[in-house]
Coordinates of C-alpha atoms in Angstrom, one line a residue:
M1 CA 0.0 0.0 0.0
E2 CA 2.9 2.3 0.8
A3 CA 4.4 1.7 -2.6
L4 CA 1.1 2.6 -4.3
D5 CA 0.8 5.8 -2.3
K6 CA 4.4 6.9 -3.1
K7 CA 4.6 10.6 -3.7
S8 CA 6.3 11.9 -6.7
R9 CA 9.3 14.1 -5.9
P10 CA 11.4 16.5 -8.0
A11 CA 14.3 15.1 -9.9
H12 CA 17.7 15.3 -8.3
P13 CA 19.7 18.3 -9.7
R14 CA 22.9 16.4 -9.6
A15 CA 21.7 14.1 -12.4
K16 CA 21.7 16.9 -15.0
A17 CA 24.5 19.0 -13.6
N18 CA 27.3 19.9 -16.0
P19 CA 30.9 19.2 -15.1
L20 CA 31.6 22.7 -13.9
S21 CA 28.6 22.6 -11.7
A22 CA 29.6 19.2 -10.3
L23 CA 33.1 20.4 -9.7
T24 CA 32.1 23.6 -7.8
F25 CA 28.9 22.1 -6.2
A26 CA 26.9 24.9 -7.8
W27 CA 23.9 22.5 -8.1
T28 CA 23.5 22.7 -4.3
L29 CA 22.8 26.5 -4.4
P30 CA 19.0 26.2 -4.9
I31 CA 18.8 24.0 -1.8
F32 CA 20.6 26.6 0.4
W33 CA 18.5 29.4 -1.2
S34 CA 15.3 27.5 -0.3
G35 CA 16.5 27.0 3.2
I36 CA 17.3 30.7 3.6
K37 CA 13.8 31.8 2.5
R38 CA 11.8 29.3 4.4
E39 CA 11.9 26.1 6.5
M40 CA 12.6 22.9 4.5
E41 CA 9.7 20.5 4.2
E42 CA 9.2 17.0 3.0
H43 CA 8.2 17.9 -0.5
D44 CA 11.6 19.7 -0.9
L45 CA 13.4 16.3 -0.9
Y46 CA 14.6 15.1 -4.2
E47 CA 14.3 11.7 -5.8
P48 CA 17.4 9.6 -5.2
L49 CA 19.8 9.2 -8.1
T50 CA 19.4 6.1 -10.2
E51 CA 22.8 4.9 -9.3
H52 CA 21.9 5.1 -5.6
S53 CA 18.6 3.2 -5.8
S54 CA 18.6 -0.1 -3.9
G55 CA 16.9 -1.9 -6.8
P56 CA 19.6 -1.6 -9.5
L57 CA 22.4 -1.9 -6.9
G58 CA 20.8 -5.0 -5.3
D59 CA 20.3 -6.6 -8.7
K60 CA 23.9 -6.0 -9.7
F61 CA 25.3 -7.5 -6.5
A62 CA 22.9 -10.4 -6.6
R63 CA 24.0 -11.3 -10.1
L64 CA 27.6 -11.0 -9.1
W65 CA 27.1 -13.1 -6.0
E66 CA 25.3 -15.9 -8.0
E67 CA 28.3 -15.9 -10.4
E68 CA 30.7 -16.0 -7.5
V69 CA 28.8 -19.0 -6.0
Q70 CA 28.9 -20.8 -9.3
R71 CA 32.6 -20.1 -9.8
A72 CA 33.4 -21.4 -6.3
S73 CA 31.2 -24.6 -6.7
G74 CA 33.0 -26.6 -4.0
K75 CA 36.6 -25.5 -5.0
R76 CA 36.7 -22.6 -2.5
K77 CA 34.4 -20.6 -0.3
P78 CA 32.5 -17.9 -2.1
S79 CA 33.9 -14.5 -1.2
L80 CA 31.8 -11.3 -0.8
L81 CA 34.9 -9.3 -1.1
R82 CA 35.4 -10.6 -4.6
V83 CA 31.9 -9.4 -5.5
I84 CA 32.7 -5.9 -4.2
L85 CA 36.0 -5.8 -6.1
R86 CA 34.4 -7.0 -9.3
A87 CA 31.7 -4.3 -9.0
Y88 CA 33.8 -1.3 -8.2
A89 CA 37.5 -2.1 -8.3
A90 CA 38.2 -0.1 -11.4
R91 CA 36.5 3.0 -10.2
C92 CA 38.1 2.7 -6.8
M93 CA 41.5 2.5 -8.4
L94 CA 40.7 5.6 -10.4
Y95 CA 39.9 7.5 -7.2
G96 CA 43.1 6.2 -5.7
F97 CA 45.1 7.6 -8.6
V98 CA 43.4 11.1 -8.1
L99 CA 44.3 11.0 -4.4
L100 CA 47.9 10.0 -5.3
V101 CA 48.3 13.0 -7.6
M102 CA 46.9 15.2 -4.8
E103 CA 49.0 13.8 -1.9
C104 CA 52.2 13.0 -3.7
G105 CA 52.3 15.9 -6.1
I106 CA 50.5 19.2 -5.5
R107 CA 50.9 19.5 -1.7
I108 CA 54.6 18.7 -1.5
Q109 CA 55.6 21.3 -4.1
Q110 CA 54.1 24.3 -2.2
P111 CA 56.5 24.5 0.7
R112 CA 59.5 24.3 -1.7
M113 CA 58.1 27.2 -3.7
M114 CA 57.5 29.2 -0.5
G115 CA 61.0 28.5 0.7
S116 CA 62.4 30.0 -2.5
F117 CA 60.2 33.0 -2.2
I118 CA 61.3 34.0 1.4
G119 CA 64.9 34.5 0.3
Y120 CA 64.0 37.4 -1.9
F121 CA 63.8 40.4 0.6
G122 CA 67.1 42.0 1.5
Q123 CA 68.5 41.4 -2.0
E124 CA 69.7 43.6 -4.8
I125 CA 68.3 42.8 -8.2
R126 CA 71.3 41.9 -10.3
E127 CA 70.3 39.1 -12.8
E128 CA 68.6 39.5 -16.1
M129 CA 64.9 39.1 -15.7
R130 CA 64.1 37.5 -19.0
L131 CA 66.5 34.6 -18.8
Q132 CA 65.5 33.8 -15.2
L133 CA 61.8 33.9 -16.0
T134 CA 62.3 31.6 -18.9
A135 CA 64.3 29.1 -16.8
L136 CA 61.7 29.5 -14.0
R137 CA 58.8 28.7 -16.3
D138 CA 60.6 25.5 -17.5
Q139 CA 61.2 24.5 -13.9
V140 CA 57.6 25.1 -12.8
A141 CA 56.3 23.2 -15.8
N142 CA 58.6 20.3 -15.1
D143 CA 57.4 20.3 -11.4
F144 CA 53.8 20.2 -12.4
N145 CA 54.3 17.5 -15.0
S146 CA 56.3 15.2 -12.7
T147 CA 54.6 15.8 -9.4
D148 CA 51.4 17.4 -8.3
K149 CA 50.2 17.3 -3.1
I150 CA 54.0 16.9 -2.9
A151 CA 54.4 20.0 -5.2
Q152 CA 53.0 22.3 -2.6
P153 CA 56.0 22.2 -0.2
V154 CA 58.3 22.6 -3.2
F155 CA 56.8 25.9 -4.2
L156 CA 56.8 27.1 -0.6
G157 CA 60.5 26.3 -0.3
K158 CA 61.2 28.4 -3.4
L159 CA 59.3 31.3 -1.9
V160 CA 61.2 31.0 1.4
E161 CA 64.5 31.0 -0.5
F162 CA 63.4 34.3 -2.1
Y163 CA 63.8 36.1 1.2
S164 CA 67.3 34.6 2.1
P165 CA 70.4 36.8 2.1
G166 CA 72.7 36.4 -0.9
N167 CA 70.0 35.2 -3.2
T168 CA 69.8 36.7 -6.7
M169 CA 66.1 36.0 -7.3
K170 CA 64.1 38.6 -9.2
P171 CA 60.7 39.9 -8.0
Q172 CA 59.0 38.4 -11.0
E173 CA 60.4 35.0 -10.0
A174 CA 59.0 35.5 -6.5
Y175 CA 55.6 36.4 -7.9
M176 CA 55.5 33.3 -10.0
Y177 CA 56.4 31.2 -7.0
A178 CA 53.7 32.9 -5.0
A179 CA 51.2 32.3 -7.8
A180 CA 52.3 28.6 -7.8
V181 CA 51.5 28.4 -4.1
V182 CA 48.1 29.9 -4.7
A183 CA 47.5 27.5 -7.6
C184 CA 48.4 24.5 -5.4
S185 CA 45.9 25.6 -2.8
A186 CA 43.2 26.1 -5.5
L187 CA 43.9 22.7 -7.0
N188 CA 43.8 21.2 -3.5
V189 CA 40.2 22.5 -3.1
F190 CA 39.0 21.5 -6.6
V191 CA 40.4 18.0 -6.3
V192 CA 39.9 17.0 -2.7
H193 CA 36.2 17.9 -2.3
P194 CA 35.0 16.2 -5.4
Y195 CA 37.1 13.2 -4.5
M196 CA 35.6 13.0 -1.0
M197 CA 32.1 13.3 -2.5
A198 CA 32.8 10.5 -5.0
I199 CA 34.4 8.2 -2.4
L200 CA 31.6 8.7 0.0
H201 CA 29.1 7.9 -2.7
M202 CA 31.0 4.6 -3.4
G203 CA 30.8 3.7 0.3
M204 CA 27.1 4.4 0.3
K205 CA 26.6 2.1 -2.7
F206 CA 28.4 -0.7 -0.9
R207 CA 26.1 -0.2 2.1
V208 CA 22.9 0.0 0.1
A209 CA 23.8 -3.0 -2.1
C210 CA 24.7 -5.2 0.9
C211 CA 21.5 -4.2 2.7
S212 CA 19.5 -5.3 -0.4
L213 CA 21.4 -8.6 -0.4
I214 CA 20.7 -9.2 3.3
Y215 CA 17.0 -8.5 2.8
R216 CA 16.6 -10.8 -0.1
K217 CA 18.6 -13.5 1.6
S218 CA 16.5 -13.2 4.8
L219 CA 13.3 -13.9 2.7
R220 CA 14.8 -17.1 1.2
L221 CA 16.3 -18.7 4.3
S222 CA 15.4 -22.4 4.9
K223 CA 14.0 -23.7 8.2
T224 CA 17.4 -25.0 9.1
A225 CA 19.0 -21.6 8.5
L226 CA 16.3 -19.9 10.5
G227 CA 17.4 -22.1 13.4
E228 CA 21.0 -21.1 13.1
T229 CA 20.4 -17.3 12.9
T230 CA 18.3 -14.8 14.8
V231 CA 16.4 -11.7 14.1
G232 CA 18.9 -9.8 16.3
Q233 CA 21.7 -10.8 14.0
V234 CA 19.9 -9.6 10.9
V235 CA 19.1 -6.3 12.6
N236 CA 22.7 -5.9 13.7
L237 CA 24.0 -6.6 10.1
L238 CA 21.6 -4.0 8.7
S239 CA 22.2 -1.3 11.3
N240 CA 25.8 -1.7 12.3
D241 CA 28.0 -3.8 10.1
V242 CA 27.1 -2.2 6.7
N243 CA 27.9 1.2 8.2
R244 CA 31.6 0.3 8.3
F245 CA 31.8 0.8 4.5
D246 CA 31.0 4.5 4.8
V247 CA 34.0 5.1 7.0
A248 CA 36.5 2.5 5.8
I249 CA 36.4 3.7 2.1
I250 CA 37.6 7.1 3.1
F251 CA 40.9 5.8 4.6
L252 CA 41.4 2.9 2.3
H253 CA 43.8 4.5 -0.2
Y254 CA 46.0 6.0 2.5
L255 CA 47.2 2.5 3.4
W256 CA 49.4 2.6 0.3
I257 CA 49.6 6.3 -0.5
G258 CA 50.9 7.0 3.1
P259 CA 54.1 5.0 2.8
L260 CA 54.7 6.2 -0.8
A261 CA 54.3 9.8 0.3
T262 CA 56.7 9.2 3.2
V263 CA 59.4 8.0 0.8
I264 CA 59.0 11.0 -1.5
I265 CA 58.9 13.6 1.3
T266 CA 62.0 12.0 2.9
Y267 CA 63.9 12.6 -0.4
F268 CA 62.9 16.3 -0.5
M269 CA 63.9 16.7 3.2
W270 CA 67.2 15.0 2.4
V271 CA 67.9 17.7 -0.1
E272 CA 67.3 20.3 2.6
I273 CA 68.9 18.9 5.7
S274 CA 70.8 15.8 4.5
W275 CA 70.8 12.7 6.6
A276 CA 69.1 14.4 9.5
A277 CA 65.8 13.9 7.7
V278 CA 66.2 10.1 8.1
V279 CA 66.4 10.5 11.9
G280 CA 63.0 12.1 12.2
V281 CA 61.3 9.9 9.6
G282 CA 62.8 6.8 11.2
F283 CA 61.3 7.8 14.6
M284 CA 57.9 8.1 12.9
L285 CA 58.2 4.7 11.2
A286 CA 59.1 3.1 14.5
F287 CA 55.4 3.6 15.5
I288 CA 54.0 1.8 12.5
P289 CA 54.4 -1.8 13.9
L290 CA 52.6 -0.6 17.0
Q291 CA 49.8 1.0 14.9
A292 CA 49.5 -2.2 12.9
Y293 CA 49.2 -4.3 16.1
L294 CA 46.5 -2.0 17.5
G295 CA 44.6 -2.1 14.2
K296 CA 44.7 -5.9 14.3
R297 CA 43.5 -5.9 17.9
T298 CA 40.7 -3.5 16.9
S299 CA 39.4 -6.1 14.4
V300 CA 39.4 -8.8 17.1
L301 CA 37.5 -6.6 19.5
R302 CA 35.1 -5.5 16.7
L303 CA 34.1 -9.2 16.1
K304 CA 33.6 -9.7 19.8
T305 CA 31.5 -6.6 20.1
A306 CA 29.3 -7.7 17.2
L307 CA 28.7 -11.1 18.8
R308 CA 27.8 -9.4 22.1
T309 CA 25.5 -7.1 20.3
D310 CA 23.8 -10.0 18.5
E311 CA 23.2 -11.7 21.8
R312 CA 21.7 -8.6 23.4
V313 CA 19.4 -7.8 20.4
R314 CA 18.3 -11.5 20.4
L315 CA 17.5 -11.3 24.1
M316 CA 15.6 -8.1 23.8
N317 CA 13.6 -9.5 20.8
E318 CA 12.6 -12.6 22.8
I319 CA 11.7 -10.5 25.8
L320 CA 9.4 -8.2 23.7
S321 CA 7.8 -11.3 22.1
G322 CA 6.9 -12.7 25.5
I323 CA 6.3 -9.5 27.4
Q324 CA 2.7 -10.4 28.3
V325 CA 3.8 -13.6 30.0
I326 CA 6.6 -11.8 31.7
K327 CA 4.2 -9.2 33.1
M328 CA 1.7 -11.8 34.1
Y329 CA 4.3 -13.7 36.2
T330 CA 6.1 -10.5 37.4
W331 CA 9.4 -11.6 35.9
E332 CA 10.6 -8.1 35.2
K333 CA 13.4 -8.1 37.7
P334 CA 15.1 -11.4 36.5
F335 CA 14.9 -10.4 32.9
A336 CA 16.2 -6.9 33.6
D337 CA 19.2 -8.5 35.2
L338 CA 19.7 -10.6 32.1
V339 CA 19.6 -7.6 29.9
A340 CA 22.0 -5.7 32.2
K341 CA 24.5 -8.5 32.1
A342 CA 24.3 -8.8 28.3
R343 CA 24.8 -5.0 28.0
K344 CA 27.7 -5.0 30.4
R345 CA 29.5 -7.7 28.4
E346 CA 28.9 -5.6 25.2
I347 CA 30.1 -2.4 26.9
K348 CA 33.3 -4.1 28.0
Q349 CA 34.3 -4.8 24.4
I350 CA 33.3 -1.3 23.3
R351 CA 35.4 0.2 26.1
A352 CA 38.5 -1.7 25.0
T353 CA 38.0 -0.6 21.4
S354 CA 37.6 3.0 22.5
Y355 CA 40.9 2.8 24.5
I356 CA 42.7 1.6 21.4
R357 CA 41.2 4.3 19.3
G358 CA 42.3 6.9 21.9
V359 CA 45.9 5.6 21.7
L360 CA 45.9 5.7 17.9
T361 CA 44.5 9.3 18.0
S362 CA 47.1 10.4 20.4
F363 CA 49.8 9.8 17.8
I364 CA 48.5 12.8 16.0
M365 CA 49.5 15.2 18.8
F366 CA 53.1 14.3 19.5
T367 CA 54.6 12.1 16.7
T368 CA 55.3 14.8 14.1
R369 CA 56.5 17.3 16.7
I370 CA 59.0 14.9 18.1
C371 CA 60.1 13.9 14.6
L372 CA 60.7 17.6 13.7
F373 CA 62.6 18.2 16.9
C374 CA 64.8 15.1 16.2
S375 CA 65.6 16.2 12.6
I376 CA 66.6 19.7 13.5
L377 CA 68.5 18.6 16.6
A378 CA 70.5 16.1 14.5
Y379 CA 71.2 18.7 11.8
V380 CA 72.5 21.2 14.3
L381 CA 74.6 18.7 16.3
A382 CA 76.4 17.9 13.1
Y383 CA 77.9 21.5 13.2
N384 CA 75.5 22.8 10.5
V385 CA 73.9 26.3 10.5
I386 CA 70.2 25.9 9.9
S387 CA 68.3 28.7 8.1
A388 CA 64.7 29.9 8.4
K389 CA 64.0 28.5 5.0
Q390 CA 65.1 25.0 6.0
V391 CA 63.1 25.1 9.2
F392 CA 60.0 26.3 7.4
V393 CA 60.2 23.7 4.6
V394 CA 60.9 20.8 6.9
T395 CA 58.1 21.8 9.2
S396 CA 55.7 22.0 6.2
F397 CA 56.8 18.5 5.1
Y398 CA 56.2 17.1 8.6
N399 CA 52.7 18.7 8.6
I400 CA 51.9 16.8 5.5
L401 CA 53.2 13.6 7.0
R402 CA 51.2 14.4 10.1
Q403 CA 47.9 14.2 8.2
T404 CA 48.9 11.3 6.0
M405 CA 50.8 9.0 8.4
T406 CA 49.6 9.9 11.9
V407 CA 45.9 10.6 11.1
F408 CA 44.7 8.8 8.0
F409 CA 47.1 5.8 8.0
P410 CA 46.3 4.6 11.6
Q411 CA 42.6 5.2 11.0
G412 CA 42.9 3.3 7.8
I413 CA 44.3 0.3 9.6
A414 CA 41.6 0.3 12.2
Q415 CA 38.6 1.1 9.9
V416 CA 39.7 -1.4 7.2
A417 CA 40.2 -4.1 9.8
E418 CA 36.6 -3.5 11.1
A419 CA 35.2 -3.5 7.6
T420 CA 37.0 -6.8 6.9
I421 CA 35.2 -8.3 9.9
S422 CA 31.9 -6.9 8.7
I423 CA 32.4 -8.4 5.3
K424 CA 33.1 -11.8 6.8
R425 CA 29.9 -11.6 8.9
L426 CA 27.9 -10.6 5.8
Q427 CA 29.5 -13.4 3.8
N428 CA 28.7 -16.0 6.5
F429 CA 25.0 -14.9 6.4
M430 CA 24.9 -15.1 2.6
L431 CA 26.2 -18.7 2.8
Y432 CA 23.2 -19.9 4.8
E433 CA 21.0 -22.5 3.2
D434 CA 18.2 -21.3 0.9
T435 CA 14.7 -22.7 0.9
S436 CA 14.4 -25.6 -1.5
K437 CA 11.0 -24.7 -2.9
P438 CA 9.9 -21.2 -4.1
V439 CA 7.1 -19.7 -2.1
P440 CA 4.0 -19.2 -4.4
G441 CA 3.0 -15.6 -4.8
L442 CA 6.2 -14.2 -3.4
A443 CA 8.3 -13.6 -6.5
E444 CA 10.4 -11.1 -4.7
I445 CA 11.9 -13.8 -2.6
Q446 CA 13.8 -15.1 -5.6
T447 CA 16.9 -13.2 -6.5
S448 CA 16.2 -11.6 -9.8
T449 CA 18.3 -9.5 -12.2
K450 CA 15.4 -8.1 -14.1
P451 CA 13.8 -4.8 -13.3
K452 CA 10.3 -4.8 -11.8
E453 CA 8.9 -3.0 -14.8
R454 CA 10.0 -5.9 -17.1
R455 CA 8.5 -8.5 -14.8
K456 CA 5.3 -6.6 -14.6
A457 CA 5.0 -6.2 -18.3
E458 CA 5.7 -9.9 -18.9
A459 CA 2.9 -10.8 -16.4
E460 CA 0.5 -8.4 -18.1
D461 CA 1.3 -9.9 -21.5
K462 CA 0.7 -13.4 -20.1
V463 CA -2.7 -12.4 -18.6
K464 CA -3.7 -10.7 -21.9
A465 CA -2.8 -13.8 -23.9
Q466 CA -4.8 -16.1 -21.6
Y467 CA -7.8 -13.7 -21.9
V468 CA -7.6 -13.6 -25.7
E469 CA -7.3 -17.4 -25.9
T470 CA -10.2 -17.9 -23.6
K471 CA -12.4 -15.4 -25.4
Q472 CA -11.6 -17.0 -28.8
S473 CA -12.4 -20.5 -27.5
T474 CA -15.7 -19.3 -26.0
E475 CA -16.8 -17.6 -29.3
T476 CA -16.1 -20.7 -31.5
A477 CA -17.5 -23.3 -29.1
E478 CA -21.3 -23.8 -28.7
P479 CA -22.3 -22.7 -25.2
T480 CA -24.2 -25.0 -22.9
K481 CA -27.2 -24.2 -20.9
E482 CA -25.1 -23.8 -17.7
E483 CA -22.7 -21.4 -19.5
E484 CA -25.6 -19.3 -20.8
A485 CA -27.0 -19.1 -17.4
K486 CA -23.7 -18.0 -15.9
G487 CA -23.1 -15.3 -18.4
N488 CA -22.3 -16.7 -21.8
G489 CA -18.7 -17.7 -21.2
N490 CA -17.7 -15.0 -18.7
A491 CA -17.6 -17.6 -16.1
T492 CA -14.4 -19.0 -17.7
L493 CA -12.6 -15.9 -16.3
A494 CA -13.8 -16.7 -12.8
P495 CA -11.2 -19.4 -12.2
L496 CA -8.5 -17.0 -13.2
E497 CA -9.7 -14.4 -10.8
A498 CA -10.2 -17.0 -8.1
G499 CA -6.7 -18.3 -8.8
E500 CA -5.3 -14.8 -8.3
E501 CA -7.2 -14.4 -5.1
D502 CA -6.1 -17.8 -3.9
E503 CA -2.5 -17.0 -4.8
Q504 CA -2.7 -13.8 -2.8
E505 CA -4.4 -15.5 0.1
L506 CA -1.8 -18.3 0.0
A507 CA 1.0 -15.7 0.0
A508 CA -0.5 -13.9 3.0
R509 CA -1.0 -17.2 4.8
V510 CA 2.6 -18.3 4.1
E511 CA 3.9 -15.0 5.4
D512 CA 1.7 -15.3 8.6
D513 CA 2.9 -18.9 9.1
A514 CA 6.5 -17.8 8.8
R515 CA 6.0 -15.2 11.4
G516 CA 4.4 -17.8 13.7
V517 CA 7.3 -20.2 13.2
R518 CA 9.8 -17.5 14.2
L519 CA 7.7 -16.6 17.2
K520 CA 7.3 -20.2 18.4
H521 CA 11.0 -20.8 17.7
A522 CA 12.1 -17.9 19.8
T523 CA 9.7 -18.9 22.6
A524 CA 10.9 -22.5 22.6
K525 CA 14.6 -21.4 22.6
W526 CA 13.9 -19.1 25.5
I527 CA 12.3 -21.8 27.6
H528 CA 15.1 -24.2 26.8
T529 CA 17.9 -21.8 27.7
H530 CA 16.2 -20.3 30.8
P531 CA 14.3 -23.2 32.5
E532 CA 14.8 -21.5 35.9
N533 CA 12.6 -18.6 34.9
T534 CA 9.7 -20.7 33.6

């Protein structure tokens, strides 16, 4: 009934937005303008994008899962991760390449350009402007062609050098380095925000598709599988496990971009302060094994937390199912104690996970600062005179490593580990036994790769063909007295209508019986596991 009463909503503006509008998010301006003039209401909501609808995403993942099951066919265990990779591996790699250009190109050149610029003031202009501008243009062009987030410190370093005593840099050169710094910042904005929007959309697609798979699978479970799983487990999968995709996808690429950016930044710092750069970077790398161990520990605690949550939700579902009996026998206190104990066991695992996350987050505060101190101290103890340009450039490089290696890299280890556990739980649920016989009247139980419109059209064509065939047979055949009394052949349509009604009635009865089986199963399991409370 809800599907029939579905309200039509305006089309999503992102569907027809041009590339410039998508890059600058100009298509969102009407939303903000409407919110400024009046309060937002329900009819202001847009229709979801076609690529975000659960129907197409569920059909795609269902088809890939069936192919994965057929490919495995006893040789190995079907993998849900393979299904996800087959669906979006190419696009995910493309997004990773965009992030690589941003992190290992543009950002690192800006400090170098700034370092060259700072050395300008206090100088006398002695070099020929035209020759230096020509050489500068070639250098900047080479920098942009070879690197692009790593490029940012490079430009900043050049700007800092512009202010150093004894430098012969022209003002025009300094202006070009300053323009390069601004260009790096602009590219950072125009690349990072669309990338984050695209990667979040991909995580949402994973979540929606997996929810559709779980729903379809739950309708096709056999009686044996229903005895092995619980309603609480399904609810936990839909409400908790699938949400890991939204977060894990953000930090996924930093697991390989982080170490690569560290190598490139170490080279540029070697150019500035020689071997002292290795001292600070080595101190930072010493924490990576600890971060990896804590990430692995997080995945173990995540699995334990999920099991405790399944147990608590199952317990609450059974209590709510038998709440009348509990109230009648005044068993509120014993059952409240059971719920409190289950929740306490769950909170214990959540607390341990929170402690580990706190330790991983604390690396953000002190790691890069200690690394910077170690690098500068080692450089000065080697009887070197450090300049403002060197300090500024090295500090900028460590700030980039701070975001990449002490924020996103540890979070990537923890979040990807949790997402891996969630994928395994979803995979185990998808491997439960299906019902051997299709349920009449419930075509949606069967996993289908056809759109609903096509199935509806095929059903209408079939009914029309049966009607035409019946009408032709009644016109050519001689009617009997009974047929004339019943309406001259119209009674032949009655069995069809009755069949449709019987099918709908059978479908409703099957659904009611299934609910009754689950209720009886939960009650019997409760009595068996808690005989002292009966």
